[in-house]
Coordinates of C-alpha atoms and ligand atoms in Angstrom, one line a residue:
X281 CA -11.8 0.7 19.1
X282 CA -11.2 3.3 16.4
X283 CA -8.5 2.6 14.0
X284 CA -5.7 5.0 14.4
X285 CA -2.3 3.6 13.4
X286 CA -1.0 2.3 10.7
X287 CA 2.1 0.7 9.4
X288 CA 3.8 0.6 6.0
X289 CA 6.5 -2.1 5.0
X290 CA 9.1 0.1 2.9
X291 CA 12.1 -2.2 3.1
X292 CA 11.9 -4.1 0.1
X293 CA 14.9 -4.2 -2.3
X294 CA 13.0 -2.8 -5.3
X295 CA 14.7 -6.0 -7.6
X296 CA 11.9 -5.1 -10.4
X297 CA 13.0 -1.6 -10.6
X298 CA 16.5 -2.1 -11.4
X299 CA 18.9 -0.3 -12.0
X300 CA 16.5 2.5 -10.9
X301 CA 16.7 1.0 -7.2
X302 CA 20.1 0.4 -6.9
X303 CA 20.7 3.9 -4.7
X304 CA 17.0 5.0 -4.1
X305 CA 14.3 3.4 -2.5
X306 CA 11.7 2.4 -4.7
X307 CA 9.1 3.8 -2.4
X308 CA 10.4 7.2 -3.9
X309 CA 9.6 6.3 -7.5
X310 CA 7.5 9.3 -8.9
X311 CA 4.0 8.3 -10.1
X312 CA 4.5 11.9 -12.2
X313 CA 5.9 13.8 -9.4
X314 CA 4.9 12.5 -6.1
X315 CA 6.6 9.7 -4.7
X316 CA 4.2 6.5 -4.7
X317 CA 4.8 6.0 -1.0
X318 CA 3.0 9.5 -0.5
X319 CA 0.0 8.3 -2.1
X320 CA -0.2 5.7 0.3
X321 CA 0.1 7.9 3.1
X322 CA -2.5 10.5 1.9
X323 CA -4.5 7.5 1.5
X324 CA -4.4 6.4 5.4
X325 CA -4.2 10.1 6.6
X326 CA -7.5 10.5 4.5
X327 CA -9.0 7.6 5.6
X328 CA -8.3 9.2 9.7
X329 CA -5.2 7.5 10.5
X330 CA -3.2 9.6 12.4
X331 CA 0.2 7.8 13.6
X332 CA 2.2 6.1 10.9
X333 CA 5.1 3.3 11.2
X334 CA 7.0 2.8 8.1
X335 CA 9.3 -0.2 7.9
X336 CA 12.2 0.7 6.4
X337 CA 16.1 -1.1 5.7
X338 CA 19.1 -0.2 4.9
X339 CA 19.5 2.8 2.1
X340 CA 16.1 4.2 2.6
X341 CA 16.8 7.7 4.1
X342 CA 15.6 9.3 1.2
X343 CA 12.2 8.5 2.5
X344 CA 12.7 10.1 6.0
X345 CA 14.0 13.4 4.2
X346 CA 10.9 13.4 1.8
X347 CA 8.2 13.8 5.4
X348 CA 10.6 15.7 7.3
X349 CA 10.9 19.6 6.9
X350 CA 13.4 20.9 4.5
X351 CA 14.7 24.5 5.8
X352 CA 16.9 25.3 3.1
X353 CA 14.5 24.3 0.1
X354 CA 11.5 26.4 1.9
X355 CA 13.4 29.1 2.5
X356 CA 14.4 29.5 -1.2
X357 CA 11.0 29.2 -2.2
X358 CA 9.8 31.9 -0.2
X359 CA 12.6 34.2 -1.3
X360 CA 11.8 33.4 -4.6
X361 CA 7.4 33.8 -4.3
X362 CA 7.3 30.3 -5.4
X363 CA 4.2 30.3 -2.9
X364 CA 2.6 26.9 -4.5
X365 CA 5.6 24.8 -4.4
X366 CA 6.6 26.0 -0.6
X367 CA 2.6 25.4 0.1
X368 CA 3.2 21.8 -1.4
X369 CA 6.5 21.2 0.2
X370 CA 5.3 22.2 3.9
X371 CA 2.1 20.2 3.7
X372 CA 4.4 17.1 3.4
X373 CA 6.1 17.6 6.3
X374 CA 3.0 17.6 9.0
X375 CA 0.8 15.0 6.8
X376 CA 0.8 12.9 10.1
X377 CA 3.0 11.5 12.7
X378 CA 5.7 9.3 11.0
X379 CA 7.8 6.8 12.6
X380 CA 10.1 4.5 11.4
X381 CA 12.0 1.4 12.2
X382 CA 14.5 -0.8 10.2
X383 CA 13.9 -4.5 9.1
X384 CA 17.7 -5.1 9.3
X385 CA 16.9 -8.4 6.8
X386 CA 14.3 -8.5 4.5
X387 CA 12.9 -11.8 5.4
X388 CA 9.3 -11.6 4.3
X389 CA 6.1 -9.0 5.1
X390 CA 5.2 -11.2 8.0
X391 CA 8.7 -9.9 9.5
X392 CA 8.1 -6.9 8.0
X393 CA 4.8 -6.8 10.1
X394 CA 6.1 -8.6 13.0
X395 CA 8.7 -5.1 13.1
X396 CA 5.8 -2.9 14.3
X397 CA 4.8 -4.9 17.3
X398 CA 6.0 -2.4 20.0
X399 CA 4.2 0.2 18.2
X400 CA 1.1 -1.1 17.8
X401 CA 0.6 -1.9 20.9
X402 CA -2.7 -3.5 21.9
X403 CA -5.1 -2.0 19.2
X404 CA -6.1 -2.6 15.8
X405 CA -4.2 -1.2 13.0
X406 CA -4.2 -1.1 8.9
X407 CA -1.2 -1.8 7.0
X408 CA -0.9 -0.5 3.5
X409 CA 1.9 -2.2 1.1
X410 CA 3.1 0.8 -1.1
X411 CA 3.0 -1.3 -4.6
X412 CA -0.9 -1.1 -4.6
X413 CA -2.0 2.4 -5.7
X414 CA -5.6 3.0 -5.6
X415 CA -7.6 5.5 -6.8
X416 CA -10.8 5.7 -5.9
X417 CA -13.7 8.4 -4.4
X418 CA -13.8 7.2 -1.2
X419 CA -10.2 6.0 -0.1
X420 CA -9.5 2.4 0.0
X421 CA -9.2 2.1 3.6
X422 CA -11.9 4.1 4.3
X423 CA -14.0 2.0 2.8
X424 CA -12.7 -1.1 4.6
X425 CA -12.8 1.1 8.0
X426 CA -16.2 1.6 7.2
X427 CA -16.9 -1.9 6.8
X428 CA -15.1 -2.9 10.3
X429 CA -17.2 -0.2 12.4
X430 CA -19.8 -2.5 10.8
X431 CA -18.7 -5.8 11.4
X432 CA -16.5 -5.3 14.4
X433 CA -14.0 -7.7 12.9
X434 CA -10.6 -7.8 10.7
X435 CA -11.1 -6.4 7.0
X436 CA -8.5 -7.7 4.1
X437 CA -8.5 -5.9 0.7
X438 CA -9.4 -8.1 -2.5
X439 CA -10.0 -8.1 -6.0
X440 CA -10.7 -10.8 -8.6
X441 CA -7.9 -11.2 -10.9
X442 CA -7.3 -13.4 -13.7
X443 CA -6.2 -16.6 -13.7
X444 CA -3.0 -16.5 -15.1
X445 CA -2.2 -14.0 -12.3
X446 CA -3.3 -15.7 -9.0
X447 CA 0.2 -17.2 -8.5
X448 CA 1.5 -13.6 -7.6
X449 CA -0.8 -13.2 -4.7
X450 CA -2.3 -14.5 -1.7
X451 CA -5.9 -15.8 -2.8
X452 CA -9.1 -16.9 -0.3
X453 CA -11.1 -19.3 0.0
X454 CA -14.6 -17.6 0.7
X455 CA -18.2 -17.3 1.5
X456 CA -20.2 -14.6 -0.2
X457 CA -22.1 -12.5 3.2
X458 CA -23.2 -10.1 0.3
X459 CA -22.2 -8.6 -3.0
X460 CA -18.4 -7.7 -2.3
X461 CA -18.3 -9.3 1.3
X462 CA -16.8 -12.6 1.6
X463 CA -16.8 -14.6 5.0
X464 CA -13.0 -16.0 4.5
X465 CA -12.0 -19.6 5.2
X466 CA -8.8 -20.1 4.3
X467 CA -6.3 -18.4 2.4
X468 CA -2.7 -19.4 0.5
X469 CA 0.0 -17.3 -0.4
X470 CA 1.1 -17.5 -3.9
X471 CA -0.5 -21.0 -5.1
X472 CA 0.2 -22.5 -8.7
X473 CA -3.1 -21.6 -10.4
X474 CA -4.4 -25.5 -10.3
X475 CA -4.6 -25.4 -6.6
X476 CA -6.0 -21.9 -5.9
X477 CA -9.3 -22.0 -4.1
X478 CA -10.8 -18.8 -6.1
X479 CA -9.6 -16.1 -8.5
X480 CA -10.1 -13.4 -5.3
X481 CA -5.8 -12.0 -4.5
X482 CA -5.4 -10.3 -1.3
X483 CA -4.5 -6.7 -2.2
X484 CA -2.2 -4.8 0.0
X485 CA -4.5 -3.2 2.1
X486 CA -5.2 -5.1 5.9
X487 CA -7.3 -3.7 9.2
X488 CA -5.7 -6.5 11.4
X489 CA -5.9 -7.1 15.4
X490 CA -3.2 -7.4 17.9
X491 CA -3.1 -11.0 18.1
X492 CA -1.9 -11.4 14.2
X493 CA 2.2 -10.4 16.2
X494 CA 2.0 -13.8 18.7
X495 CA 0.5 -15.6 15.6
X496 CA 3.0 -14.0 13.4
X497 CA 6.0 -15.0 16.0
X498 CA 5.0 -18.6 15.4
X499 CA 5.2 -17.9 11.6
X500 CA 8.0 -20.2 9.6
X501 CA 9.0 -19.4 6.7
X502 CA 6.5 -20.5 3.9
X503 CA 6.4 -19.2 0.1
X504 CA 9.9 -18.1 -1.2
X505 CA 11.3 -19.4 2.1
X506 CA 9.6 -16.2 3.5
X507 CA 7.6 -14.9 6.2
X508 CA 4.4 -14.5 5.2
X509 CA 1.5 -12.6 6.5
X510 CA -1.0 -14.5 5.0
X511 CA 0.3 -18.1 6.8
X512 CA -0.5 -15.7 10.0
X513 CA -3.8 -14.8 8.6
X514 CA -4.5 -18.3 7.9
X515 CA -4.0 -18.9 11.7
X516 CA -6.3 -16.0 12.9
X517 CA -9.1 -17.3 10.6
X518 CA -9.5 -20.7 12.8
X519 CA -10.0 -18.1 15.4
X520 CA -11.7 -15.6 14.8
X521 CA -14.0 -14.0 11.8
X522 CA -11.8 -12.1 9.1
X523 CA -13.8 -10.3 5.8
X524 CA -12.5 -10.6 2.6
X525 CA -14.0 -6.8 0.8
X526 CA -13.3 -6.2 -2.8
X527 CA -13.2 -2.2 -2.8
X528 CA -14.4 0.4 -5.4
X529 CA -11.7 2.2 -7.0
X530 CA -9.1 1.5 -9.7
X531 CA -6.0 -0.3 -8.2
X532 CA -2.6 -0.6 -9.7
X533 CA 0.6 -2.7 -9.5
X534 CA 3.2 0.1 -8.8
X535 CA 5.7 -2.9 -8.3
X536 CA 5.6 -3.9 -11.7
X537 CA 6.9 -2.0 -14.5
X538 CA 3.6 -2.2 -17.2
X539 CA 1.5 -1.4 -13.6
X540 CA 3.3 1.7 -13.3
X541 CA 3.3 2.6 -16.8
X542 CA -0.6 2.4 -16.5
X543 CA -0.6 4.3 -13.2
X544 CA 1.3 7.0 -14.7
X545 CA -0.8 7.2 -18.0
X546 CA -4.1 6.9 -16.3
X547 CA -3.0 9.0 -13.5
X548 CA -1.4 11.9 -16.0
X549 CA -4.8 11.5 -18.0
X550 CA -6.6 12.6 -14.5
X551 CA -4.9 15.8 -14.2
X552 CA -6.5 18.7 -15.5
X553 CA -3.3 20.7 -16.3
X554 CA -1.9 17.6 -18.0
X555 CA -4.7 15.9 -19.8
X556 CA -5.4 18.1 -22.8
X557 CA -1.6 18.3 -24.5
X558 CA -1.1 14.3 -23.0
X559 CA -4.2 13.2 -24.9
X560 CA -3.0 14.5 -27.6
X561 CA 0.3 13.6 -27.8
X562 CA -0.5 9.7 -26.8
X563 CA -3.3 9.9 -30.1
X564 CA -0.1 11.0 -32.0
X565 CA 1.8 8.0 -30.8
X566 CA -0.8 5.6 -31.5
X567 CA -2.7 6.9 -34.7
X568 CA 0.5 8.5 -36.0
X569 CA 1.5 12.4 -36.8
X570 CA 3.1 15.1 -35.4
X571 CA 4.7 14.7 -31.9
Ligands
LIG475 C1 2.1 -9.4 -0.9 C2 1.3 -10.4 -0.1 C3 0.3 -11.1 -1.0 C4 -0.6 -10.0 -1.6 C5 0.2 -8.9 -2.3 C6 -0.7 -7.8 -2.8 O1 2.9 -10.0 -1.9 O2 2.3 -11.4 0.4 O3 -0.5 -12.0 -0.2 O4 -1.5 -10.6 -2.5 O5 1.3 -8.4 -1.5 O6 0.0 -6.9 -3.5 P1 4.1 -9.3 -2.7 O7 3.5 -8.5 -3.8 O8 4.8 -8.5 -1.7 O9 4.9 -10.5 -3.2

């Protein structure tokens, strides 16, 4: 069955981003000057997802206004011939179909997930967690939908890490099917680095089945006295096959402040109306000279 929806857990409290999150969601953070969360959803519309859940909470309706049409801001740009910026500003608003429903407490992605049940349905669907940014040729998910047409079963994102990092993710335990393509076994969320079973962290970026909600409902809190996806994913794995696929592309930890500072530098770097003066002005900062 083709892949078609896809959900996106937005109701985090931003605590990293503080005092930046305090009245807008982080989701709405520029990475230069598109909100990260739009990123994401180019991401999925690119990779043919059509219908899009995000998971929002309390004090996110800045993120509803950004996908919706604004009237009053288009119609000033077209009075004033700003024809780029209204282009830009229209395209967001019919990028795909957005829905949205609150997480009324933030009690862990696995609730998080566990909120997008009804819509869903009884088909496969990708989530996307908006603090991984990737950049890549192909899109991310494409990629990983690629590699479910092949397989016919559920796909999970990875990427070795190093060790000192592996408690801030969930990690597998795999077998290697081919170069990138691991057979998982077992994963755990968050383990102290002398009990994780490889140096491979589950990046945000899932093609999961239907059944992960009932395993999900029977989901107690685990790490952080959370809900957590991957205790579900744990589950589906005694039942059925689930691929571990370390992507192409260069991902980055928007959640984390030096993650976004790299984002921004790399991404700024990439622009061709940006790179030239940038370059230069980061080669002042680091070998000295005029700014
Ligand atoms: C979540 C997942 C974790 C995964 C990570 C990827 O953790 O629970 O398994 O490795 O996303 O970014 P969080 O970063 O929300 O704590």
């Amino acid at each position: 069955m083709r892949v078609r929806k896809a959900v996106i857990p937005a109701a985090g409290l931003g605590v990293r981003f503080l005092p930046a999150t305090k009245a807008q969601p982080k989701e709405m953070i520029p990475l230069i000057d598109k909100p990260t969360i739009q990123y994401i959803i180019e991401e999925a519309v690119a990779s043919g997802i059509t219908d899009i859940l995000i998971i929002t909470g309390r004090g996110k309706r800045a993120i509803e206004d950004h996908f919706d049409h604004a009237p009053e801001l288009e119609h000033f740009l077209e009075q004033k011939g700003k024809v780029e910026a209204l282009e830009t500003v229209r395209a967001i608003g019919s990028l795909a179909n957005i829905y949205y429903v609150r997480q009324k407490d933030p009690r862990g992605l696995g609730h998080a997930v566990a909120c997008a049940e009804a819509f869903v349905g009884n088909e496969p669907f990708a989530v996307l967690l908006g603090d991984d940014v990737v950049v890549s040729e192909v899109p991310c998910l494409k990629q990983m939908l690629n590699l479910y047409e092949e397989v016919r079963g559920s796909v999970i994102a990875i990427e070795e890490v190093p060790e000192t990092d592996v408690s801030k993710y969930g990690v597998i335990k795999g077998r290697a099917l081919r170069p990138g393509i691991y057979v998982i076994e077992d994963l755990v969320e968050k383990p102290p680095v002398e009990e994780a079973p490889s140096r491979l962290a589950v990046i945000g970026r899932y093609i999961l089945p239907p059944r992960i909600f009932s395993l999900l409902a029977r989901t107690g809190p685990g790490a952080g006295g959370e809900i957590q996806l991957t205790d579900a994913l744990r589950e589906l794995v005694r039942e059925e096959a689930l691929y571990g696929y370390a992507f192409s592309g260069r991902r980055y930890d928007v959640g984390s402040n030096l993650g976004y500072l790299k984002a921004t530098v790399e991404m700024a770097l990439g622009r061709p109306d940006l790179r030239g003066p940038f370059l230069a002005y980061l080669q002042s900062v680091v070998c000295g000279g005029e700014r």
